[in-house]
Tab-separated table of N, CA and C in Angstrom:
chain	number	residue	atom	x	y	z
A	1	MET	N	49.696	20.472	23.424
A	1	MET	CA	49.022	21.243	22.410
A	1	MET	C	48.272	20.341	21.440
A	2	ALA	N	48.900	19.228	21.057
A	2	ALA	CA	48.263	18.288	20.139
A	2	ALA	C	47.003	17.709	20.769
A	3	LEU	N	47.019	17.477	22.067
A	3	LEU	CA	45.863	16.948	22.766
A	3	LEU	C	44.715	17.959	22.756
A	4	LYS	N	45.036	19.260	22.946
A	4	LYS	CA	44.007	20.299	22.907
A	4	LYS	C	43.402	20.410	21.515
A	5	SER	N	44.237	20.326	20.477
A	5	SER	CA	43.741	20.384	19.100
A	5	SER	C	42.839	19.202	18.798
A	6	LEU	N	43.218	18.022	19.225
A	6	LEU	CA	42.411	16.829	19.007
A	6	LEU	C	41.070	16.946	19.728
A	7	LEU	N	41.113	17.457	20.962
A	7	LEU	CA	39.895	17.641	21.729
A	7	LEU	C	38.985	18.668	21.059
A	8	PHE	N	39.570	19.780	20.609
A	8	PHE	CA	38.801	20.831	19.931
A	8	PHE	C	38.171	20.286	18.643
A	9	PHE	N	38.929	19.545	17.848
A	9	PHE	CA	38.438	18.974	16.598
A	9	PHE	C	37.309	17.967	16.866
A	10	SER	N	37.462	17.140	17.883
A	10	SER	CA	36.434	16.161	18.252
A	10	SER	C	35.148	16.855	18.658
A	11	LEU	N	35.277	17.953	19.399
A	11	LEU	CA	34.115	18.712	19.825
A	11	LEU	C	33.403	19.324	18.614
A	12	LEU	N	34.153	19.859	17.647
A	12	LEU	CA	33.560	20.422	16.431
A	12	LEU	C	32.788	19.356	15.648
A	13	VAL	N	33.371	18.192	15.507
A	13	VAL	CA	32.716	17.105	14.776
A	13	VAL	C	31.422	16.706	15.487
A	14	ALA	N	31.446	16.606	16.803
A	14	ALA	CA	30.260	16.222	17.569
A	14	ALA	C	29.153	17.259	17.429
A	15	VAL	N	29.495	18.532	17.494
A	15	VAL	CA	28.512	19.603	17.358
A	15	VAL	C	27.920	19.613	15.954
A	16	ALA	N	28.753	19.413	14.943
A	16	ALA	CA	28.274	19.423	13.563
A	16	ALA	C	27.381	18.225	13.273
A	17	ALA	N	27.645	17.085	13.870
A	17	ALA	CA	26.878	15.867	13.609
A	17	ALA	C	25.574	15.805	14.385
A	18	ALA	N	25.435	16.550	15.457
A	18	ALA	CA	24.248	16.469	16.310
A	18	ALA	C	22.951	16.757	15.561
A	19	PRO	N	22.828	17.828	14.756
A	19	PRO	CA	21.563	18.072	14.056
A	19	PRO	C	21.217	16.969	13.068
A	20	VAL	N	22.223	16.400	12.401
A	20	VAL	CA	21.970	15.334	11.441
A	20	VAL	C	21.437	14.106	12.169
A	21	ALA	N	22.054	13.741	13.272
A	21	ALA	CA	21.615	12.581	14.049
A	21	ALA	C	20.207	12.805	14.585
A	22	GLU	N	19.918	14.013	15.056
A	22	GLU	CA	18.601	14.315	15.588
A	22	GLU	C	17.554	14.244	14.484
A	23	ALA	N	17.866	14.737	13.279
A	23	ALA	CA	16.931	14.687	12.160
A	23	ALA	C	16.666	13.247	11.737
A	24	GLN	N	17.702	12.430	11.682
A	24	GLN	CA	17.531	11.035	11.306
A	24	GLN	C	16.715	10.304	12.358
A	25	LEU	N	16.992	10.542	13.612
A	25	LEU	CA	16.247	9.917	14.690
A	25	LEU	C	14.784	10.356	14.639
A	26	GLY	N	14.551	11.630	14.361
A	26	GLY	CA	13.180	12.139	14.242
A	26	GLY	C	12.436	11.475	13.097
A	27	ASN	N	13.112	11.264	11.959
A	27	ASN	CA	12.476	10.589	10.830
A	27	ASN	C	12.145	9.146	11.168
A	28	ILE	N	13.037	8.469	11.859
A	28	ILE	CA	12.806	7.076	12.227
A	28	ILE	C	11.661	6.983	13.221
A	29	ILE	N	11.674	7.814	14.251
A	29	ILE	CA	10.607	7.790	15.249
A	29	ILE	C	9.286	8.185	14.611
A	30	GLY	N	9.305	9.208	13.758
A	30	GLY	CA	8.078	9.639	13.083
A	30	GLY	C	7.506	8.553	12.190
A	31	SER	N	8.363	7.796	11.500
A	31	SER	CA	7.868	6.773	10.588
A	31	SER	C	7.310	5.564	11.324
A	32	ILE	N	7.653	5.392	12.589
A	32	ILE	CA	7.076	4.307	13.376
A	32	ILE	C	5.571	4.506	13.484
A	33	PHE	N	5.113	5.734	13.475
A	33	PHE	CA	3.702	6.047	13.620
A	33	PHE	C	3.026	6.327	12.280
A	34	ASN	N	3.631	5.884	11.166
A	34	ASN	CA	3.056	6.044	9.837
A	34	ASN	C	2.744	4.679	9.246
A	35	LEU	N	1.669	4.607	8.494
A	35	LEU	CA	1.302	3.389	7.782
A	35	LEU	C	0.752	3.766	6.419
A	36	ILE	N	0.875	2.854	5.485
A	36	ILE	CA	0.200	2.972	4.200
A	36	ILE	C	-0.859	1.875	4.194
A	37	ARG	N	-2.105	2.253	3.955
A	37	ARG	CA	-3.197	1.285	3.932
A	37	ARG	C	-3.839	1.278	2.551
A	38	ILE	N	-3.867	0.097	1.947
A	38	ILE	CA	-4.536	-0.105	0.668
A	38	ILE	C	-5.753	-0.961	0.974
A	39	GLN	N	-6.927	-0.427	0.696
A	39	GLN	CA	-8.139	-1.177	1.023
A	39	GLN	C	-9.199	-0.959	-0.037
A	40	GLY	N	-10.116	-1.894	-0.087
A	40	GLY	CA	-11.184	-1.773	-1.062
A	40	GLY	C	-12.209	-2.867	-0.886
A	41	ASN	N	-13.154	-2.863	-1.792
A	41	ASN	CA	-14.236	-3.828	-1.805
A	41	ASN	C	-14.268	-4.443	-3.199
A	42	LEU	N	-14.225	-5.757	-3.258
A	42	LEU	CA	-14.218	-6.464	-4.533
A	42	LEU	C	-15.600	-7.046	-4.772
A	43	PHE	N	-16.159	-6.747	-5.931
A	43	PHE	CA	-17.502	-7.214	-6.267
A	43	PHE	C	-17.437	-8.350	-7.270
A	44	CYS	N	-18.442	-9.185	-7.225
A	44	CYS	CA	-18.527	-10.338	-8.115
A	44	CYS	C	-19.215	-9.907	-9.405
A	45	THR	N	-18.455	-9.163	-10.205
A	45	THR	CA	-18.941	-8.684	-11.497
A	45	THR	C	-17.851	-8.931	-12.532
A	46	ALA	N	-18.179	-8.708	-13.783
A	46	ALA	CA	-17.215	-8.948	-14.864
A	46	ALA	C	-15.985	-8.061	-14.742
A	47	ASN	N	-16.087	-6.955	-13.987
A	47	ASN	CA	-14.913	-6.096	-13.812
A	47	ASN	C	-14.549	-5.864	-12.349
A	48	GLY	N	-15.194	-6.548	-11.416
A	48	GLY	CA	-14.845	-6.427	-9.994
A	48	GLY	C	-15.330	-5.160	-9.334
A	49	ASN	N	-16.074	-4.341	-10.070
A	49	ASN	CA	-16.550	-3.060	-9.539
A	49	ASN	C	-18.040	-3.134	-9.217
A	50	MET	N	-18.525	-2.143	-8.479
A	50	MET	CA	-19.932	-2.052	-8.128
A	50	MET	C	-20.757	-1.845	-9.390
A	51	GLY	N	-21.997	-2.316	-9.349
A	51	GLY	CA	-22.900	-2.154	-10.482
A	51	GLY	C	-23.216	-0.691	-10.763
A	52	VAL	N	-23.838	-0.450	-11.901
A	52	VAL	CA	-24.189	0.896	-12.344
A	52	VAL	C	-25.111	1.564	-11.330
A	53	ASN	N	-24.846	2.810	-11.010
A	53	ASN	CA	-25.636	3.619	-10.077
A	53	ASN	C	-25.759	2.981	-8.697
A	54	GLY	N	-24.759	2.185	-8.301
A	54	GLY	CA	-24.756	1.598	-6.967
A	54	GLY	C	-25.807	0.524	-6.760
A	55	THR	N	-26.301	-0.059	-7.852
A	55	THR	CA	-27.307	-1.108	-7.716
A	55	THR	C	-26.752	-2.268	-6.903
A	56	ALA	N	-27.655	-3.050	-6.355
A	56	ALA	CA	-27.252	-4.193	-5.528
A	56	ALA	C	-26.315	-5.091	-6.327
A	57	THR	N	-25.137	-5.278	-5.799
A	57	THR	CA	-24.119	-6.062	-6.479
A	57	THR	C	-23.541	-7.059	-5.488
A	58	PRO	N	-23.498	-8.355	-5.854
A	58	PRO	CA	-22.893	-9.316	-4.934
A	58	PRO	C	-21.391	-9.068	-4.794
A	59	VAL	N	-20.867	-9.417	-3.637
A	59	VAL	CA	-19.438	-9.227	-3.381
A	59	VAL	C	-18.682	-10.510	-3.725
A	60	PHE	N	-17.356	-10.404	-3.763
A	60	PHE	CA	-16.482	-11.534	-4.085
A	60	PHE	C	-15.746	-11.928	-2.803
A	61	PRO	N	-16.307	-12.874	-2.017
A	61	PRO	CA	-15.651	-13.275	-0.769
A	61	PRO	C	-14.493	-14.240	-1.015
A	62	ASN	N	-13.569	-14.272	-0.073
A	62	ASN	CA	-12.434	-15.215	-0.076
A	62	ASN	C	-11.560	-15.146	-1.323
A	63	ALA	N	-11.471	-13.989	-1.920
A	63	ALA	CA	-10.631	-13.817	-3.113
A	63	ALA	C	-9.261	-13.289	-2.698
A	64	PRO	N	-8.191	-13.947	-3.124
A	64	PRO	CA	-6.856	-13.419	-2.830
A	64	PRO	C	-6.568	-12.182	-3.688
A	65	VAL	N	-6.177	-11.114	-3.035
A	65	VAL	CA	-5.832	-9.861	-3.710
A	65	VAL	C	-4.337	-9.640	-3.510
A	66	GLN	N	-3.606	-9.482	-4.604
A	66	GLN	CA	-2.157	-9.288	-4.519
A	66	GLN	C	-1.786	-7.858	-4.896
A	67	LEU	N	-0.818	-7.313	-4.186
A	67	LEU	CA	-0.196	-6.056	-4.577
A	67	LEU	C	1.054	-6.441	-5.358
A	68	GLN	N	1.044	-6.150	-6.663
A	68	GLN	CA	2.175	-6.488	-7.522
A	68	GLN	C	2.834	-5.208	-8.019
A	69	CYS	N	4.160	-5.189	-7.965
A	69	CYS	CA	4.921	-4.020	-8.409
A	69	CYS	C	5.969	-4.455	-9.425
A	70	GLY	N	6.370	-3.495	-10.255
A	70	GLY	CA	7.402	-3.777	-11.245
A	70	GLY	C	6.934	-4.818	-12.236
A	71	ALA	N	7.739	-5.846	-12.422
A	71	ALA	CA	7.448	-6.898	-13.388
A	71	ALA	C	6.612	-8.011	-12.765
A	72	GLY	N	5.600	-7.662	-11.972
A	72	GLY	CA	4.720	-8.656	-11.381
A	72	GLY	C	5.197	-9.231	-10.069
A	73	ASN	N	6.135	-8.535	-9.402
A	73	ASN	CA	6.609	-9.002	-8.096
A	73	ASN	C	5.518	-8.806	-7.053
A	74	VAL	N	5.147	-9.876	-6.358
A	74	VAL	CA	4.126	-9.792	-5.312
A	74	VAL	C	4.769	-9.190	-4.065
A	75	ILE	N	4.291	-8.022	-3.672
A	75	ILE	CA	4.825	-7.288	-2.533
A	75	ILE	C	4.075	-7.653	-1.254
A	76	SER	N	2.762	-7.805	-1.381
A	76	SER	CA	1.926	-8.142	-0.238
A	76	SER	C	0.624	-8.716	-0.774
A	77	SER	N	-0.157	-9.318	0.106
A	77	SER	CA	-1.443	-9.861	-0.331
A	77	SER	C	-2.421	-9.870	0.845
A	78	ALA	N	-3.679	-10.016	0.493
A	78	ALA	CA	-4.752	-10.120	1.479
A	78	ALA	C	-5.853	-10.954	0.852
A	79	THR	N	-6.783	-11.399	1.667
A	79	THR	CA	-7.937	-12.144	1.185
A	79	THR	C	-9.189	-11.377	1.569
A	80	THR	N	-10.114	-11.261	0.627
A	80	THR	CA	-11.352	-10.556	0.933
A	80	THR	C	-12.142	-11.327	1.982
A	81	ASN	N	-12.862	-10.590	2.824
A	81	ASN	CA	-13.693	-11.233	3.840
A	81	ASN	C	-15.063	-11.563	3.248
A	82	SER	N	-16.002	-11.954	4.062
A	82	SER	CA	-17.326	-12.350	3.572
A	82	SER	C	-18.087	-11.181	2.944
A	83	ASP	N	-17.661	-9.950	3.220
A	83	ASP	CA	-18.278	-8.761	2.620
A	83	ASP	C	-17.493	-8.250	1.408
A	84	GLY	N	-16.483	-9.005	0.961
A	84	GLY	CA	-15.681	-8.600	-0.194
A	84	GLY	C	-14.633	-7.550	0.122
A	85	LEU	N	-14.423	-7.239	1.401
A	85	LEU	CA	-13.465	-6.204	1.801
A	85	LEU	C	-12.071	-6.793	1.979
A	86	PHE	N	-11.064	-6.012	1.603
A	86	PHE	CA	-9.674	-6.395	1.841
A	86	PHE	C	-8.902	-5.177	2.328
A	87	SER	N	-7.797	-5.433	3.019
A	87	SER	CA	-6.940	-4.366	3.514
A	87	SER	C	-5.501	-4.863	3.552
A	88	ILE	N	-4.606	-4.052	3.011
A	88	ILE	CA	-3.173	-4.357	3.004
A	88	ILE	C	-2.471	-3.195	3.692
A	89	LEU	N	-1.649	-3.499	4.695
A	89	LEU	CA	-0.878	-2.474	5.404
A	89	LEU	C	0.587	-2.571	5.002
A	90	LEU	N	1.188	-1.419	4.734
A	90	LEU	CA	2.593	-1.360	4.339
A	90	LEU	C	3.353	-0.390	5.229
A	91	ASP	N	4.618	-0.665	5.400
A	91	ASP	CA	5.532	0.198	6.152
A	91	ASP	C	6.104	1.239	5.196
A	92	PRO	N	5.896	2.537	5.462
A	92	PRO	CA	6.407	3.566	4.548
A	92	PRO	C	7.925	3.660	4.517
A	93	LEU	N	8.610	3.009	5.461
A	93	LEU	CA	10.077	2.971	5.393
A	93	LEU	C	10.551	2.070	4.263
A	94	GLN	N	9.688	1.146	3.826
A	94	GLN	CA	10.068	0.199	2.785
A	94	GLN	C	9.535	0.562	1.410
A	95	PHE	N	8.548	1.458	1.337
A	95	PHE	CA	7.915	1.779	0.071
A	95	PHE	C	7.765	3.289	-0.087
A	96	LEU	N	8.122	3.791	-1.244
A	96	LEU	CA	7.870	5.185	-1.567
A	96	LEU	C	6.456	5.305	-2.117
A	97	LEU	N	5.707	6.246	-1.614
A	97	LEU	CA	4.330	6.427	-2.046
A	97	LEU	C	4.247	6.651	-3.553
A	98	SER	N	5.100	7.488	-4.092
A	98	SER	CA	5.063	7.774	-5.533
A	98	SER	C	5.311	6.517	-6.356
A	99	SER	N	6.194	5.645	-5.882
A	99	SER	CA	6.467	4.396	-6.587
A	99	SER	C	5.270	3.452	-6.527
A	100	LEU	N	4.623	3.376	-5.373
A	100	LEU	CA	3.424	2.538	-5.253
A	100	LEU	C	2.354	2.972	-6.245
A	101	LEU	N	2.140	4.277	-6.336
A	101	LEU	CA	1.061	4.804	-7.169
A	101	LEU	C	1.344	4.675	-8.665
A	102	THR	N	2.606	4.645	-9.058
A	102	THR	CA	2.937	4.594	-10.484
A	102	THR	C	3.429	3.235	-10.957
A	103	ASN	N	3.876	2.391	-10.039
A	103	ASN	CA	4.551	1.158	-10.444
A	103	ASN	C	3.872	-0.101	-9.915
A	104	CYS	N	2.725	0.043	-9.231
A	104	CYS	CA	2.090	-1.118	-8.608
A	104	CYS	C	0.617	-1.218	-8.987
A	105	ASN	N	0.092	-2.437	-8.936
A	105	ASN	CA	-1.313	-2.718	-9.229
A	105	ASN	C	-1.840	-3.751	-8.243
A	106	LEU	N	-3.143	-3.748	-8.074
A	106	LEU	CA	-3.811	-4.824	-7.358
A	106	LEU	C	-4.231	-5.857	-8.391
A	107	VAL	N	-4.004	-7.135	-8.073
A	107	VAL	CA	-4.305	-8.207	-9.018
A	107	VAL	C	-5.096	-9.295	-8.299
A	108	VAL	N	-6.170	-9.740	-8.937
A	108	VAL	CA	-6.963	-10.866	-8.444
A	108	VAL	C	-6.910	-11.937	-9.524
A	109	ASN	N	-6.152	-13.010	-9.260
A	109	ASN	CA	-5.988	-14.086	-10.239
A	109	ASN	C	-7.066	-15.155	-10.140
A	110	THR	N	-7.843	-15.145	-9.068
A	110	THR	CA	-8.887	-16.147	-8.881
A	110	THR	C	-9.961	-15.973	-9.962
A	111	PRO	N	-10.340	-17.043	-10.635
A	111	PRO	CA	-11.370	-16.922	-11.685
A	111	PRO	C	-12.667	-16.332	-11.140
A	112	LEU	N	-13.283	-15.475	-11.922
A	112	LEU	CA	-14.549	-14.859	-11.508
A	112	LEU	C	-15.655	-15.898	-11.365
A	113	SER	N	-15.513	-17.028	-12.047
A	113	SER	CA	-16.525	-18.079	-11.949
A	113	SER	C	-16.590	-18.655	-10.535
A	114	THR	N	-15.582	-18.377	-9.714
A	114	THR	CA	-15.587	-18.831	-8.325
A	114	THR	C	-16.744	-18.206	-7.557
A	115	CYS	N	-17.078	-16.973	-7.868
A	115	CYS	CA	-18.172	-16.306	-7.157
A	115	CYS	C	-19.467	-16.293	-7.958
A	116	ASN	N	-19.388	-16.539	-9.281
A	116	ASN	CA	-20.578	-16.572	-10.127
A	116	ASN	C	-20.253	-17.434	-11.339
A	117	SER	N	-20.910	-18.575	-11.445
A	117	SER	CA	-20.582	-19.517	-12.520
A	117	SER	C	-20.848	-18.949	-13.908
A	118	GLY	N	-21.605	-17.853	-13.992
A	118	GLY	CA	-21.868	-17.222	-15.285
A	118	GLY	C	-20.734	-16.312	-15.756
A	119	LEU	N	-19.729	-16.101	-14.904
A	119	LEU	CA	-18.603	-15.227	-15.251
A	119	LEU	C	-17.423	-16.073	-15.752
A	120	PRO	N	-16.417	-15.449	-16.387
A	120	PRO	CA	-15.297	-16.205	-16.968
A	120	PRO	C	-14.541	-17.069	-15.955
A	121	SER	N	-14.074	-18.225	-16.450
A	121	SER	CA	-13.324	-19.143	-15.587
A	121	SER	C	-11.818	-19.000	-15.772
A	122	SER	N	-11.406	-18.041	-16.579
A	122	SER	CA	-9.975	-17.732	-16.693
A	122	SER	C	-9.833	-16.221	-16.796
A	123	GLY	N	-8.602	-15.748	-16.628
A	123	GLY	CA	-8.346	-14.318	-16.652
A	123	GLY	C	-8.149	-13.780	-15.249
A	124	ALA	N	-8.014	-12.480	-15.154
A	124	ALA	CA	-7.734	-11.842	-13.868
A	124	ALA	C	-8.309	-10.434	-13.852
A	125	LEU	N	-8.418	-9.910	-12.652
A	125	LEU	CA	-8.795	-8.510	-12.468
A	125	LEU	C	-7.541	-7.724	-12.113
A	126	LEU	N	-7.424	-6.515	-12.636
A	126	LEU	CA	-6.259	-5.671	-12.370
A	126	LEU	C	-6.728	-4.245	-12.143
A	127	SER	N	-6.138	-3.583	-11.150
A	127	SER	CA	-6.470	-2.186	-10.885
A	127	SER	C	-5.225	-1.414	-10.489
A	128	PRO	N	-5.021	-0.233	-11.085
A	128	PRO	CA	-3.992	0.668	-10.556
A	128	PRO	C	-4.460	1.209	-9.210
A	129	LEU	N	-3.598	1.964	-8.564
A	129	LEU	CA	-3.889	2.495	-7.232
A	129	LEU	C	-4.187	3.985	-7.289
A	130	ARG	N	-5.004	4.435	-6.338
A	130	ARG	CA	-5.344	5.855	-6.262
A	130	ARG	C	-5.265	6.319	-4.811
A	131	LEU	N	-4.526	7.389	-4.585
A	131	LEU	CA	-4.415	8.010	-3.265
A	131	LEU	C	-5.694	8.786	-2.990
A	132	ILE	N	-6.293	8.549	-1.795
A	132	ILE	CA	-7.507	9.300	-1.457
A	132	ILE	C	-7.314	10.241	-0.276
A	133	GLY	N	-6.150	10.178	0.376
A	133	GLY	CA	-5.891	11.113	1.461
A	133	GLY	C	-5.260	10.454	2.674
A	134	ASN	N	-5.169	11.236	3.734
A	134	ASN	CA	-4.543	10.790	4.973
A	134	ASN	C	-5.533	10.916	6.113
A	135	THR	N	-5.387	10.032	7.089
A	135	THR	CA	-6.195	10.113	8.297
A	135	THR	C	-5.295	9.929	9.512
A	136	LEU	N	-5.763	10.432	10.633
A	136	LEU	CA	-5.095	10.231	11.909
A	136	LEU	C	-5.965	9.325	12.759
A	137	GLN	N	-5.362	8.283	13.302
A	137	GLN	CA	-6.046	7.423	14.249
A	137	GLN	C	-5.149	7.327	15.469
A	138	GLY	N	-5.459	8.122	16.479
A	138	GLY	CA	-4.588	8.226	17.646
A	138	GLY	C	-3.248	8.773	17.181
A	139	PRO	N	-2.155	8.091	17.532
A	139	PRO	CA	-0.836	8.578	17.120
A	139	PRO	C	-0.455	8.155	15.692
A	140	LEU	N	-1.311	7.348	15.038
A	140	LEU	CA	-0.984	6.843	13.706
A	140	LEU	C	-1.387	7.816	12.608
A	141	HIS	N	-0.483	8.028	11.681
A	141	HIS	CA	-0.736	8.796	10.466
A	141	HIS	C	-0.855	7.779	9.343
A	142	ILE	N	-2.059	7.658	8.771
A	142	ILE	CA	-2.319	6.621	7.771
A	142	ILE	C	-2.549	7.254	6.414
A	143	THR	N	-1.777	6.798	5.425
A	143	THR	CA	-1.964	7.197	4.040
A	143	THR	C	-2.903	6.177	3.407
A	144	ASN	N	-4.042	6.638	2.896
A	144	ASN	CA	-5.085	5.755	2.380
A	144	ASN	C	-5.059	5.678	0.860
A	145	ILE	N	-5.046	4.440	0.371
A	145	ILE	CA	-5.021	4.162	-1.069
A	145	ILE	C	-6.135	3.168	-1.361
A	146	ILE	N	-6.791	3.345	-2.515
A	146	ILE	CA	-7.848	2.426	-2.934
A	146	ILE	C	-7.585	1.975	-4.366
A	147	PRO	N	-8.286	0.923	-4.807
A	147	PRO	CA	-8.192	0.560	-6.230
A	147	PRO	C	-8.789	1.680	-7.067
A	148	ALA	N	-8.130	2.036	-8.151
A	148	ALA	CA	-8.645	3.096	-9.021
A	148	ALA	C	-9.854	2.583	-9.802
A	149	ASN	N	-9.732	1.387	-10.364
A	149	ASN	CA	-10.820	0.802	-11.132
A	149	ASN	C	-10.358	-0.557	-11.656
A	150	PHE	N	-10.985	-1.620	-11.217
A	150	PHE	CA	-10.615	-2.937	-11.700
A	150	PHE	C	-11.060	-3.107	-13.155
A	151	VAL	N	-10.247	-3.781	-13.928
A	151	VAL	CA	-10.599	-4.166	-15.292
A	151	VAL	C	-10.319	-5.661	-15.435
A	152	PHE	N	-11.081	-6.305	-16.296
A	152	PHE	CA	-10.877	-7.728	-16.530
A	152	PHE	C	-9.867	-7.921	-17.649
A	153	LEU	N	-8.890	-8.765	-17.407
A	153	LEU	CA	-7.918	-9.133	-18.430
A	153	LEU	C	-8.083	-10.620	-18.721
A	154	PRO	N	-8.384	-10.992	-19.967
A	154	PRO	CA	-8.605	-12.400	-20.297
A	154	PRO	C	-7.429	-13.299	-19.901
A	155	HIS	N	-6.212	-12.824	-20.084
A	155	HIS	CA	-5.016	-13.599	-19.718
A	155	HIS	C	-4.001	-12.653	-19.110
A	156	LEU	N	-3.493	-12.980	-17.924
A	156	LEU	CA	-2.496	-12.125	-17.267
A	156	LEU	C	-1.173	-12.821	-17.225
């Protein structure tokens, strides 16, 4: 009788745990096909943004762009290409989207004088993040984030 009770109890536990295990497995498998992409274009201006009314603005090539969260912890980084473009990919299993948007900034510590000698040789550019939407690329679900607006800080 004790063996039947143990068997019955084991079966109940297995049946009760199955939906939880399936849900967790589904979340893990689903997140394999998710990415967070932070991308933008850095311009060689006093604030790192495009000129007024989209006027011709030189880009800032080879600039290190850092994703900093909390008290300035560098989470990830990228370097702009020859067109001033950068892209940072993050795993959504490691980062909450809401935390990224409220607790993180993009930071460029490289002096602006590197791309234009008429610009400041100290200070940094800083931008909060802005969610612009999601895209599907094949099986990938990508959450797209861009710089909200770079500002120049004399000392960071």
